[in-house]
Coordinates of C-alpha atoms and ligand atoms in Angstrom, one line a residue:
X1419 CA 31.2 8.8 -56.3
X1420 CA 30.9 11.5 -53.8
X1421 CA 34.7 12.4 -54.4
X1422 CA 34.0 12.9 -58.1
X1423 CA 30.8 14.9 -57.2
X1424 CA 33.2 16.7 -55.0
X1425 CA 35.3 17.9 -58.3
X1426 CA 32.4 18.0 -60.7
X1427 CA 30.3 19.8 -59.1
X1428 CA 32.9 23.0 -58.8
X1429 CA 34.1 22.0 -62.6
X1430 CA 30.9 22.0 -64.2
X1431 CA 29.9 26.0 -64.7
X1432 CA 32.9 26.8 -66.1
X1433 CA 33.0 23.8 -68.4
X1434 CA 29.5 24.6 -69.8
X1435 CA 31.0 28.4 -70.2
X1436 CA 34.4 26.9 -71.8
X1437 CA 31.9 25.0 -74.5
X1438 CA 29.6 27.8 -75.1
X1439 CA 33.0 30.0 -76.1
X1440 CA 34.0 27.0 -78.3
X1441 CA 30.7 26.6 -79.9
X1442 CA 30.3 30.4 -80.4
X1443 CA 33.9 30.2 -82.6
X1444 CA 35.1 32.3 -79.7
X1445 CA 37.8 29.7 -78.6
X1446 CA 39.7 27.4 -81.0
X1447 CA 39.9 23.2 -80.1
X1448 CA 43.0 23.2 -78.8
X1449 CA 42.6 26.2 -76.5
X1450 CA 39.5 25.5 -75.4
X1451 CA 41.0 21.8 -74.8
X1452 CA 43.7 23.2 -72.6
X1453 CA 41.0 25.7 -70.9
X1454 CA 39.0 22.7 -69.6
X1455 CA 42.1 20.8 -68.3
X1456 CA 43.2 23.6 -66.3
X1457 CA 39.6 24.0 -65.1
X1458 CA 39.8 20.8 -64.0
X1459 CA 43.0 20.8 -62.2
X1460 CA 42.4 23.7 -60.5
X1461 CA 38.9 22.8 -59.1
X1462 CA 40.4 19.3 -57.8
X1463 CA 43.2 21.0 -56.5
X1464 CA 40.0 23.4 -54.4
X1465 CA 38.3 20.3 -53.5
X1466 CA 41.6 18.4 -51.9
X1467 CA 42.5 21.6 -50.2
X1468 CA 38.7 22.0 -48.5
X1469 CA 38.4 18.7 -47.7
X1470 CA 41.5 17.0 -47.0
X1471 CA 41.1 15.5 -43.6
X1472 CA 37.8 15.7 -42.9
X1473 CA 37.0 12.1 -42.9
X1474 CA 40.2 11.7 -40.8
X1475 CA 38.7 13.9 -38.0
X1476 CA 35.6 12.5 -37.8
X1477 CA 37.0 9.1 -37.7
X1478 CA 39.2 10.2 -34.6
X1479 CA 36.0 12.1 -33.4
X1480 CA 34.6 9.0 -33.1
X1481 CA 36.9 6.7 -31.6
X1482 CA 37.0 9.3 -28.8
X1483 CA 40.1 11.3 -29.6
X1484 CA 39.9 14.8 -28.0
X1485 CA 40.2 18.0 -29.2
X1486 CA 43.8 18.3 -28.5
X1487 CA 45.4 15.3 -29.7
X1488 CA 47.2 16.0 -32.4
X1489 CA 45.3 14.3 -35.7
X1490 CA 47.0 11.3 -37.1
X1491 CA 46.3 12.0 -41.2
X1492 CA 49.4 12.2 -43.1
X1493 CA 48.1 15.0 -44.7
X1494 CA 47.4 18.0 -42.4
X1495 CA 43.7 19.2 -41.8
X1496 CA 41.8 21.6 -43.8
X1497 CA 41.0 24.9 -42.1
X1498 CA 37.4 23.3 -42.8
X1499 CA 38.1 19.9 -41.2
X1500 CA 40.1 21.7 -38.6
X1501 CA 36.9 23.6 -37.5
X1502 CA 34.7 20.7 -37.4
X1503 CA 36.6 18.5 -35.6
X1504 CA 35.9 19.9 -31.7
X1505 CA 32.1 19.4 -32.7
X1506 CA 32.6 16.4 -34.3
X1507 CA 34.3 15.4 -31.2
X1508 CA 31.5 16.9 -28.5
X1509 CA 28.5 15.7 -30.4
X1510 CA 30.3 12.1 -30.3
X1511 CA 30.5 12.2 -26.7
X1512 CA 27.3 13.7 -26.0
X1513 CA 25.9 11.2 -28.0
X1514 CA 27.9 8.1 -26.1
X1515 CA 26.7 10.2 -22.5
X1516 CA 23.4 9.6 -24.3
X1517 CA 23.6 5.9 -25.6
X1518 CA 25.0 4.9 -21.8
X1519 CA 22.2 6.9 -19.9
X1520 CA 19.8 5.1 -22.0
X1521 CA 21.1 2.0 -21.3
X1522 CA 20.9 2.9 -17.6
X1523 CA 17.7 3.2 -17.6
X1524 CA 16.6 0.5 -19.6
X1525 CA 18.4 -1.5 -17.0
X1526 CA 16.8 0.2 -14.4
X1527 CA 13.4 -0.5 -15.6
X1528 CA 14.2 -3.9 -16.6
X1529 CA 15.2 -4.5 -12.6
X1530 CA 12.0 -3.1 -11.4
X1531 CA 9.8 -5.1 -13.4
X1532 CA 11.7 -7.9 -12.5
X1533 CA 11.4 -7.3 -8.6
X1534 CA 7.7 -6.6 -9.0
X1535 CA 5.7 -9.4 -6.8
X1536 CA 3.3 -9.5 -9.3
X1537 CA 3.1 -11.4 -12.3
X1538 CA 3.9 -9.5 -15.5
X1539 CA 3.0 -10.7 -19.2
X1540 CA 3.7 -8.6 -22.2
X1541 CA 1.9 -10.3 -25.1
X1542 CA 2.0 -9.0 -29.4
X1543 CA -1.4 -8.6 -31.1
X1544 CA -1.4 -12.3 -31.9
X1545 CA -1.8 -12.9 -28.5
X1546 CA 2.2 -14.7 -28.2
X1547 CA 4.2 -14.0 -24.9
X1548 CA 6.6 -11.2 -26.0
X1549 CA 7.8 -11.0 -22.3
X1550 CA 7.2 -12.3 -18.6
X1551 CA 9.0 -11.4 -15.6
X1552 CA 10.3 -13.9 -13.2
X1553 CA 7.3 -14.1 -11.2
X1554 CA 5.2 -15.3 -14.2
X1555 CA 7.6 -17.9 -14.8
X1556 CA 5.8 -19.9 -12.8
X1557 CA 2.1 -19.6 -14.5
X1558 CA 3.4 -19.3 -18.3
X1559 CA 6.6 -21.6 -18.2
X1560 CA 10.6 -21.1 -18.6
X1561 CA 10.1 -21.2 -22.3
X1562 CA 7.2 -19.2 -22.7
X1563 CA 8.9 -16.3 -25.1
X1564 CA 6.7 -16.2 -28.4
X1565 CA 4.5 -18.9 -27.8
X1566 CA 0.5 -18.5 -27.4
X1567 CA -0.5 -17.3 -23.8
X1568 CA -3.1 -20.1 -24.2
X1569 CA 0.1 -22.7 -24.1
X1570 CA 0.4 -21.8 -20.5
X1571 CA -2.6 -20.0 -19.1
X1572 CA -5.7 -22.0 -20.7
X1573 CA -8.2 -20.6 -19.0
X1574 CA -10.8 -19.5 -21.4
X1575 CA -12.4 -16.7 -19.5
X1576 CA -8.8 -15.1 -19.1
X1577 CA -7.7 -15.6 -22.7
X1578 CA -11.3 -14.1 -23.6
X1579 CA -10.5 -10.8 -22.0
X1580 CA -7.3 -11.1 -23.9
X1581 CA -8.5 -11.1 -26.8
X1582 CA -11.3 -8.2 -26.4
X1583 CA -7.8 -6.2 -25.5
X1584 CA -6.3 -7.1 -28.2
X1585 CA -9.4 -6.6 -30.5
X1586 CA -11.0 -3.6 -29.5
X1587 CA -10.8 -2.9 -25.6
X1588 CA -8.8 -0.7 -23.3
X1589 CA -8.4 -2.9 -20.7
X1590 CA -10.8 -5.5 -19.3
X1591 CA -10.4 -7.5 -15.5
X1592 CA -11.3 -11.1 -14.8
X1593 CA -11.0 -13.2 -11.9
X1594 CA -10.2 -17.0 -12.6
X1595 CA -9.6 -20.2 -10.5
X1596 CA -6.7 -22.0 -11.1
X1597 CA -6.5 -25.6 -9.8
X1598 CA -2.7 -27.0 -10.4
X1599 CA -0.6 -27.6 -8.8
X1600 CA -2.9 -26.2 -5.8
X1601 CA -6.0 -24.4 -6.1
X1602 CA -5.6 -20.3 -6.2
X1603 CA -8.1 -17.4 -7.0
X1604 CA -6.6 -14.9 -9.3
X1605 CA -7.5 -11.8 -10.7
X1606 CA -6.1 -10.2 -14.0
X1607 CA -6.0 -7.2 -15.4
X1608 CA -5.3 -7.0 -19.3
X1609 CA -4.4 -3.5 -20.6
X1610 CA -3.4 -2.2 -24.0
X1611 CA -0.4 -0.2 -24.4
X1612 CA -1.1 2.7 -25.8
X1613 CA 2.6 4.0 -27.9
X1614 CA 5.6 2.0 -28.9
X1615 CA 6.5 -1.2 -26.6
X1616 CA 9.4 -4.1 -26.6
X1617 CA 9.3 -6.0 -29.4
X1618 CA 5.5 -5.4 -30.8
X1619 CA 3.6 -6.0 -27.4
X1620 CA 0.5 -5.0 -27.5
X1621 CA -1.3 -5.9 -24.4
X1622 CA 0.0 -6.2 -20.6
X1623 CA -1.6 -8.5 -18.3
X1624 CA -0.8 -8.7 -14.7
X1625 CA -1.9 -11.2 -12.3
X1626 CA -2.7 -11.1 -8.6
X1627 CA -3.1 -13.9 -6.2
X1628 CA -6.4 -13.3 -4.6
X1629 CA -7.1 -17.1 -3.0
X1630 CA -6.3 -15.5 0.9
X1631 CA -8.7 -12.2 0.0
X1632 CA -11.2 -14.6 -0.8
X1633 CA -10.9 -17.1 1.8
X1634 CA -11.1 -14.2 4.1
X1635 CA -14.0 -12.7 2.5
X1636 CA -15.6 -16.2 2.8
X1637 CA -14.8 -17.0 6.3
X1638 CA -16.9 -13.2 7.3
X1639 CA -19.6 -14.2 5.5
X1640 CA -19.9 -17.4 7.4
X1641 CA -19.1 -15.9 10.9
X1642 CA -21.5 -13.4 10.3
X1643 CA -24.9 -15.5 9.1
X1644 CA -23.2 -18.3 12.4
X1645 CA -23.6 -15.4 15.0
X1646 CA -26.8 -14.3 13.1
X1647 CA -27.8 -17.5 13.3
X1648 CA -26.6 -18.3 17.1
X1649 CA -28.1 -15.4 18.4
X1650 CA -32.0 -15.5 16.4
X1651 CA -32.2 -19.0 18.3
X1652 CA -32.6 -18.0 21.1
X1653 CA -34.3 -14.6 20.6
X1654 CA -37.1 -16.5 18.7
X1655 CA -37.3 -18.6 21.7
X1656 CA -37.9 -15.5 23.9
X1657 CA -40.0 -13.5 21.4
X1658 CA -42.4 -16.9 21.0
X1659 CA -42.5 -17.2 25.3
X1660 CA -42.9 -13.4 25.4
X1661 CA -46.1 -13.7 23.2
X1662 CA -47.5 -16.7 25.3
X1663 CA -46.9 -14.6 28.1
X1664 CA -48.6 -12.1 26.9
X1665 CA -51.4 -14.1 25.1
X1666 CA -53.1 -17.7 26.8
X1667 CA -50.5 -18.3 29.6
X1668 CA -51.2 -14.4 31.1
X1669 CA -53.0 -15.5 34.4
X1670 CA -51.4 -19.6 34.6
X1671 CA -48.7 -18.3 37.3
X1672 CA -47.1 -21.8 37.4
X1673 CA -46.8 -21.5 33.6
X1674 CA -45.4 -18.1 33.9
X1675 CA -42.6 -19.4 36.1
X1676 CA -41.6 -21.9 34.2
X1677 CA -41.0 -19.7 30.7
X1678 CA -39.3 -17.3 32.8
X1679 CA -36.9 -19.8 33.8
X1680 CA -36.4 -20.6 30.1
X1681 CA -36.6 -17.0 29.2
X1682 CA -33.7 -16.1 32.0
X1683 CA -31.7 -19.1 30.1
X1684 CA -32.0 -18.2 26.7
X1685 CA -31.4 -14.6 27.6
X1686 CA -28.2 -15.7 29.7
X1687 CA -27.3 -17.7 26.6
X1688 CA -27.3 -14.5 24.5
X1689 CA -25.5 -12.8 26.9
X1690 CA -22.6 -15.2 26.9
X1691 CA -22.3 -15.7 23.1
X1692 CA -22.4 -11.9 22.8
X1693 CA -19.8 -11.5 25.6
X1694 CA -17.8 -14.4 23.8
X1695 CA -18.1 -12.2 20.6
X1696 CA -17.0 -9.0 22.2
X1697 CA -13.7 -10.9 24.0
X1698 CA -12.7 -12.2 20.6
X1699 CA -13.0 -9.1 18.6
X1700 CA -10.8 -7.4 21.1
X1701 CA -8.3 -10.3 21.2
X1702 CA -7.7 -9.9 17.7
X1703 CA -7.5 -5.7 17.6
X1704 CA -4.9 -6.7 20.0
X1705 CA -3.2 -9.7 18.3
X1706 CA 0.3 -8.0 17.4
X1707 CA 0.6 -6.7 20.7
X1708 CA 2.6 -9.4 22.7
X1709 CA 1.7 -8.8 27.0
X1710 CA 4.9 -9.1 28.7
X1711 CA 3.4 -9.5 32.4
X1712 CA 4.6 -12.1 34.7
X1713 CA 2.1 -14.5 35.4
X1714 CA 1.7 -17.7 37.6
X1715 CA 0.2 -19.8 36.1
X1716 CA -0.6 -21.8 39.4
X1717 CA -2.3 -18.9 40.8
X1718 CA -4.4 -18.9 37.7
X1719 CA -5.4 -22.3 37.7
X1720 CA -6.1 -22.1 41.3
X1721 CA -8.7 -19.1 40.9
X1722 CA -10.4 -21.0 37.6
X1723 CA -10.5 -24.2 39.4
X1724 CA -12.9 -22.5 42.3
X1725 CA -14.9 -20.9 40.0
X1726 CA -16.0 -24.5 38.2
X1727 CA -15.9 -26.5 41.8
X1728 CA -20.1 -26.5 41.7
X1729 CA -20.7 -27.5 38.1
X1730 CA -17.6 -30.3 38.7
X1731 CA -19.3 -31.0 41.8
X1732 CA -22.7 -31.5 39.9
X1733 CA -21.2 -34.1 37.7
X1734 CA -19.3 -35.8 40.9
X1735 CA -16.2 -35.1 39.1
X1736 CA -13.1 -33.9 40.6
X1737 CA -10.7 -31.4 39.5
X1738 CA -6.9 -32.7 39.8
X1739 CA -4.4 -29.8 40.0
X1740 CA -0.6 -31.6 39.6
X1741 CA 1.3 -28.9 38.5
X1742 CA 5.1 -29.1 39.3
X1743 CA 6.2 -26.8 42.9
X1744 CA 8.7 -25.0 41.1
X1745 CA 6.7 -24.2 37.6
X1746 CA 8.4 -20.5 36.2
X1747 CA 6.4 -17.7 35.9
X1748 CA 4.7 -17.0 32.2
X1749 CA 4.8 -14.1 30.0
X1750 CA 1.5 -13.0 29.6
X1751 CA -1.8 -10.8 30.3
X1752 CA -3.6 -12.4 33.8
X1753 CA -6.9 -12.0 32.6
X1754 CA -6.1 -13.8 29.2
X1755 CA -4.8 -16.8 30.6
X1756 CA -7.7 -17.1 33.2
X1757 CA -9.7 -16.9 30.1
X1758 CA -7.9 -19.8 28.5
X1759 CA -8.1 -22.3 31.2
X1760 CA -11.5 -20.9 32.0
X1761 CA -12.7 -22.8 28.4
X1762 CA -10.2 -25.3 28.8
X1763 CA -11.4 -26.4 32.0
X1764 CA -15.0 -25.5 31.2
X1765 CA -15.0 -27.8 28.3
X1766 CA -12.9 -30.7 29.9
X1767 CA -16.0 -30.7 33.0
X1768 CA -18.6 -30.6 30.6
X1769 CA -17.4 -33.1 28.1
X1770 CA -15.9 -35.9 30.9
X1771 CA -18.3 -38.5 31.6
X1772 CA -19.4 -38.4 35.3
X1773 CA -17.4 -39.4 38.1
X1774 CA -13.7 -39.2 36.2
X1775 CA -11.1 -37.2 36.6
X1776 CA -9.8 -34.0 35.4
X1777 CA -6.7 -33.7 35.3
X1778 CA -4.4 -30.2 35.5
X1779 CA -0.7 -31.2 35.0
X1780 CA 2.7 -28.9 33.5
X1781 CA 6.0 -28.4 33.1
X1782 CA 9.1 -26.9 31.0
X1783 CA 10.5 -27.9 27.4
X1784 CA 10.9 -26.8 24.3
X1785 CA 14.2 -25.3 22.6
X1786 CA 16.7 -24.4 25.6
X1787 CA 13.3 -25.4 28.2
X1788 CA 12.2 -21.7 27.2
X1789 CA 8.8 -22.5 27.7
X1790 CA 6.2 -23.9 30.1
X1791 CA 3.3 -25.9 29.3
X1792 CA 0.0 -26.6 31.1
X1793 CA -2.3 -29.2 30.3
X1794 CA -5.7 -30.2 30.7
X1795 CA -6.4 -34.2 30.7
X1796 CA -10.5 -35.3 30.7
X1797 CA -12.0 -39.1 31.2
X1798 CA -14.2 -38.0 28.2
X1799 CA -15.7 -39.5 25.1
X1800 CA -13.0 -38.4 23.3
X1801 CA -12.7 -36.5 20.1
X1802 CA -12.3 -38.1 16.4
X1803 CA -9.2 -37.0 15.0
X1804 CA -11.2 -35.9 11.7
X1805 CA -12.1 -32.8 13.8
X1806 CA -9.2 -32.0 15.6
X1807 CA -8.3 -29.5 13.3
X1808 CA -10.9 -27.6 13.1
X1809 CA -11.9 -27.3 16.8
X1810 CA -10.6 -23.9 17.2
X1811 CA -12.6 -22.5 14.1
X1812 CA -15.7 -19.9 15.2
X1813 CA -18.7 -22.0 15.8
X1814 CA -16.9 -25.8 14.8
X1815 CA -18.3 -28.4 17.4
X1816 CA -18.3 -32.0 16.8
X1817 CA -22.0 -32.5 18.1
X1818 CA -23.8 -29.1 18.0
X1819 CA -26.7 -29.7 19.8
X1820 CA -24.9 -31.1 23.1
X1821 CA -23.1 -28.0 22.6
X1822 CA -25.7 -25.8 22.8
X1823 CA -27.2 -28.0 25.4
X1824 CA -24.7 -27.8 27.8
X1825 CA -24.5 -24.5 27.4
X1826 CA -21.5 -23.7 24.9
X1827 CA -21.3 -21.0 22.6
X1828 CA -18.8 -22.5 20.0
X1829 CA -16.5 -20.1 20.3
X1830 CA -14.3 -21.1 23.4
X1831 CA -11.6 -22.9 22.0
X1832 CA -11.2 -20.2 18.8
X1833 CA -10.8 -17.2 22.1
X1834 CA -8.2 -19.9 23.4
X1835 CA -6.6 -19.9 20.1
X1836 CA -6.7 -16.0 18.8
X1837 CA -5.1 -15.4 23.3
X1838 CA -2.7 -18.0 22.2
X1839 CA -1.3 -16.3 18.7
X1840 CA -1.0 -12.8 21.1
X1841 CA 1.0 -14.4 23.5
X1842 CA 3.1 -15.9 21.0
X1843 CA 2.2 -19.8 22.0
X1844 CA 0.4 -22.9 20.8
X1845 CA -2.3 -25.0 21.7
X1846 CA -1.8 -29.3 20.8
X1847 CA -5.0 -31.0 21.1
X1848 CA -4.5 -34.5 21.9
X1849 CA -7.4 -37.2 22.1
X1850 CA -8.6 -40.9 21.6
X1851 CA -12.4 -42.0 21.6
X1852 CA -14.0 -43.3 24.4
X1853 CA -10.6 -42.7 26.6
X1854 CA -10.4 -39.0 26.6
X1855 CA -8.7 -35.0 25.4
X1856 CA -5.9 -33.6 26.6
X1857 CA -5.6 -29.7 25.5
X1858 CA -2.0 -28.6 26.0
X1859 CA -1.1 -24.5 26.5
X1860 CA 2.2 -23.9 25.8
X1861 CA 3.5 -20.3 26.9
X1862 CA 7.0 -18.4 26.8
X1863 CA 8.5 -18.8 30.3
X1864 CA 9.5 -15.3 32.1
X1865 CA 13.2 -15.2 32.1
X1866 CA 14.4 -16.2 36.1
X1867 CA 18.1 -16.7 36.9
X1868 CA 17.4 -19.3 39.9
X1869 CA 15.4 -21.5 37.6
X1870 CA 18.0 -21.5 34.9
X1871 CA 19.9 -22.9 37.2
X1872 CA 18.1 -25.9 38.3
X1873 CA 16.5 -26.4 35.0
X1874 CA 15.1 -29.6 36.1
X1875 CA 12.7 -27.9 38.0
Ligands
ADP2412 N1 -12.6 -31.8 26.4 C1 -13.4 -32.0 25.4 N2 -13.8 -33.3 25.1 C2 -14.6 -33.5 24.0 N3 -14.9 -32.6 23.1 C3 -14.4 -31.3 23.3 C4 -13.7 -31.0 24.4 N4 -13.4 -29.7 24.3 C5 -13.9 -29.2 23.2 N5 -14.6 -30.2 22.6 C6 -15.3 -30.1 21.3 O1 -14.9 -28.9 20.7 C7 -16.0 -28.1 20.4 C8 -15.6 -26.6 20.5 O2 -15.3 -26.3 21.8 P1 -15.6 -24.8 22.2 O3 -15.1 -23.9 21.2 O4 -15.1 -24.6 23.6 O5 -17.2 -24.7 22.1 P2 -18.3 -25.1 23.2 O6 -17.7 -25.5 24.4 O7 -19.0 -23.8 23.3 O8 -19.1 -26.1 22.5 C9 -17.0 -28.5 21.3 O9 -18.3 -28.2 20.9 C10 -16.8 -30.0 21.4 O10 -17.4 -30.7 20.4
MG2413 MG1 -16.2 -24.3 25.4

């Protein structure tokens, strides 16, 4: 077709003017037969010669010939098809430069949204998965691709924000709890995408895994209405004694002394929960910074042990120290680990039953005997192994009110705990009812040549 137009088009003029000079008597049949052949001839024989080979070159344009290779037609080029052949030639391989920087980045992007942590979900405007990168795998399903979102996220308060994206919003955020295989708190945000996207999506949701946020945000909420809590106790104790004071009991001196004793212990009771406070906030400000002093630990036990000899005295129990001769020195801050065995030792004298035993005992284990361990044994009630895990939390105690009676805060063991996690050790809590606890402190031993080679010390 578009060779004939080729010749036709040239041919047609001058056959319209070759029938106007036959219709005017100007030209006989025969001449004006002969006219139009000629006509003919001659305008295919214009059209061959200004084409000829110009499908040839852009063929070899395409398939990447250069410029300089001689063209393969059997026919030679056209001056025409000659001069369009180096552009043919450059816009081809400008165009493939294109097509493979394209793809480049296509690539590219595809390899970032697949690294992104988050979960990803492209979905069309009838709300079916378009595409998921691999971290949504695991909320949508391997199979996911142009089913329903609701086939594997049905949570209705999600999949309504989807769908006000998809109707009529820009973007909308919702916060949903999801409870298989193990319960999470996650946030998503649904946003529409505004120009053309992969394969009609319409709406991007991404998902975040909030469940440690909120846990977090929970546990500060509780610690702060506990300390609230600890510390209006007594206050309201010494406010009411303050009024009394101040009110009926202002001239009954042997009244007066007796609230002042309690006022002097409820006050001292503040004082220690807010020093208790104070040490743990700074423990943890301080928690990635691992002390690298050389402590012994004998030395610490040893001053701990005199400061509790009165109150073990009181309770006629006696404090045991069997700690190996040759114990390594510790890696640690001095004032930290006296603060440990302070509460360890604290708890184990107020917690035996009278007249038993406390017993401090240690040693060295653990993976090539790096470490040294310290532990404190009580003759105690015991603890039930229901709480044992929870012991170091803020303000956990298994009977609160003999806590607070014997003085305890509630926060010793957590301080133990948060000393512990700076000086990169552990704490094992072992114990059985009505026999007694044993609190084991594990610490890194200080490297020492003479004890590596008597490890058996
Ligand atoms: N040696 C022990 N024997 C029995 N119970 C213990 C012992 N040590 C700790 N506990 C329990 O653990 C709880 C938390 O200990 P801690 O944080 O030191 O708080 P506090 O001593 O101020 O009560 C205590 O209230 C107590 O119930
Ligand atoms: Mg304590």
């Amino acid at each position: 077709m578009r060779r004939a137009a080729r010749i036709w088009i040239p041919f047609l003029p001058g056959a319209v003017f070759i029938l106007y000079l036959y219709e005017t008597e100007a030209l006989g049949g025969l001449p004006a037969l002969l006219a139009a052949a000629a006509l003919l001839a001659f305008s295919s024989a214009m059209s061959w010669a200004t084409h000829r080979g110009v499908s040839t070159a852009a063929q070899e344009a395409i398939r990447g010939l250069g410029p300089d290779v001689a063209p393969s037609s059997p026919a030679p080029l056209s001056p025409a098809a000659a001069a369009i052949r180096p552009t043919l030639v450059r816009l081809n391989r400008d165009w493939q430069e294109h097509a493979a920087l394209t793809q480049q980045r296509l690539a590219a992007a595809e390899a970032i949204i697949a690294a992104v942590p988050d979960p990803l979900i492209l979905v069309d405007a009838q709300r079916r998965i378009v595409r998921c990168n691999e971290a949504a795998i695991e909320f949508v399903g391997h199979d996911a691709q142009s089913h329903d979102l609701a086939a594997g996220l049905r949570n209705p308060a999600l999949l309504a924000a989807v769908d006000a994206v998809l109707r009529e919003d820009r973007k909308r955020s919702v916060e949903f709890v999801l409870s298989v295989p193990v319960e999470r708190v996650l946030r998503a945000h649904v946003a529409r995408i505004e120009g053309p996207a992969l394969n009609g999506g319409t709406a991007i949701i991404r998902l975040y895994d909030v469940t440690e946020l909120k846990r977090g945000e929970q546990l500060r909420a509780d610690f702060i209405a506990n300390a609230g809590h600890e510390l209006k106790t007594p206050l309201t104790v010494l406010i009411g004694f303050i009024e009394t004071l101040l009110g009926p009991a202002r001239d009954d001196e042997v009244a007066r002394d007796r609230f002042l004793g309690i006022m002097r212990e409820q006050a001292q009771r503040m004082a220690r929960l807010v020093g208790d406070l104070l040490s743990l906030s700074r423990i943890e400000l301080n928690e990635h910074v691992v002390p690298t002093g050389r402590v012994h630990v004998d030395s610490v036990i040893a001053e701990v042990v005199r400061g509790l000899e009165l109150r073990a005295a009181q309770r006629e129990i006696r404090i045991s120290v069997e700690l190996p001769l040759e114990l390594p020195e510790v890696l640690g801050a001095h004032d930290e680990l006296v603060q440990i065995f302070q509460n360890l030792l604290d708890n184990a004298v107020k917690y035996a039953r009278p007249q038993t035993r406390v017993t401090v005992g240690g040693g060295i284990g653990g993976p090539g005997r790096s470490l040294t361990y310290v532990s404190v044994t009580d003759q105690g009630d015991g603890i039930a192994s229901e709480h044992i895990p929870r012991l170091t939390e803020r303000f956990y105690r298994v009977d609160t009110a003999r806590s607070r009676e014997l003085g305890g805060t509630g926060l010793g063991l957590a301080i133990v705990k948060h000393i512990l996690n700076r000086h990169r050790g552990r704490l094992e809590i072992a114990s059985k009812v009505g026999v007694g606890s044993s609190f084991t402190v594990w610490l890194r031993s200080a490297p020492s040549d003479r004890l590596q080679a008597s490890p058996a010390a």
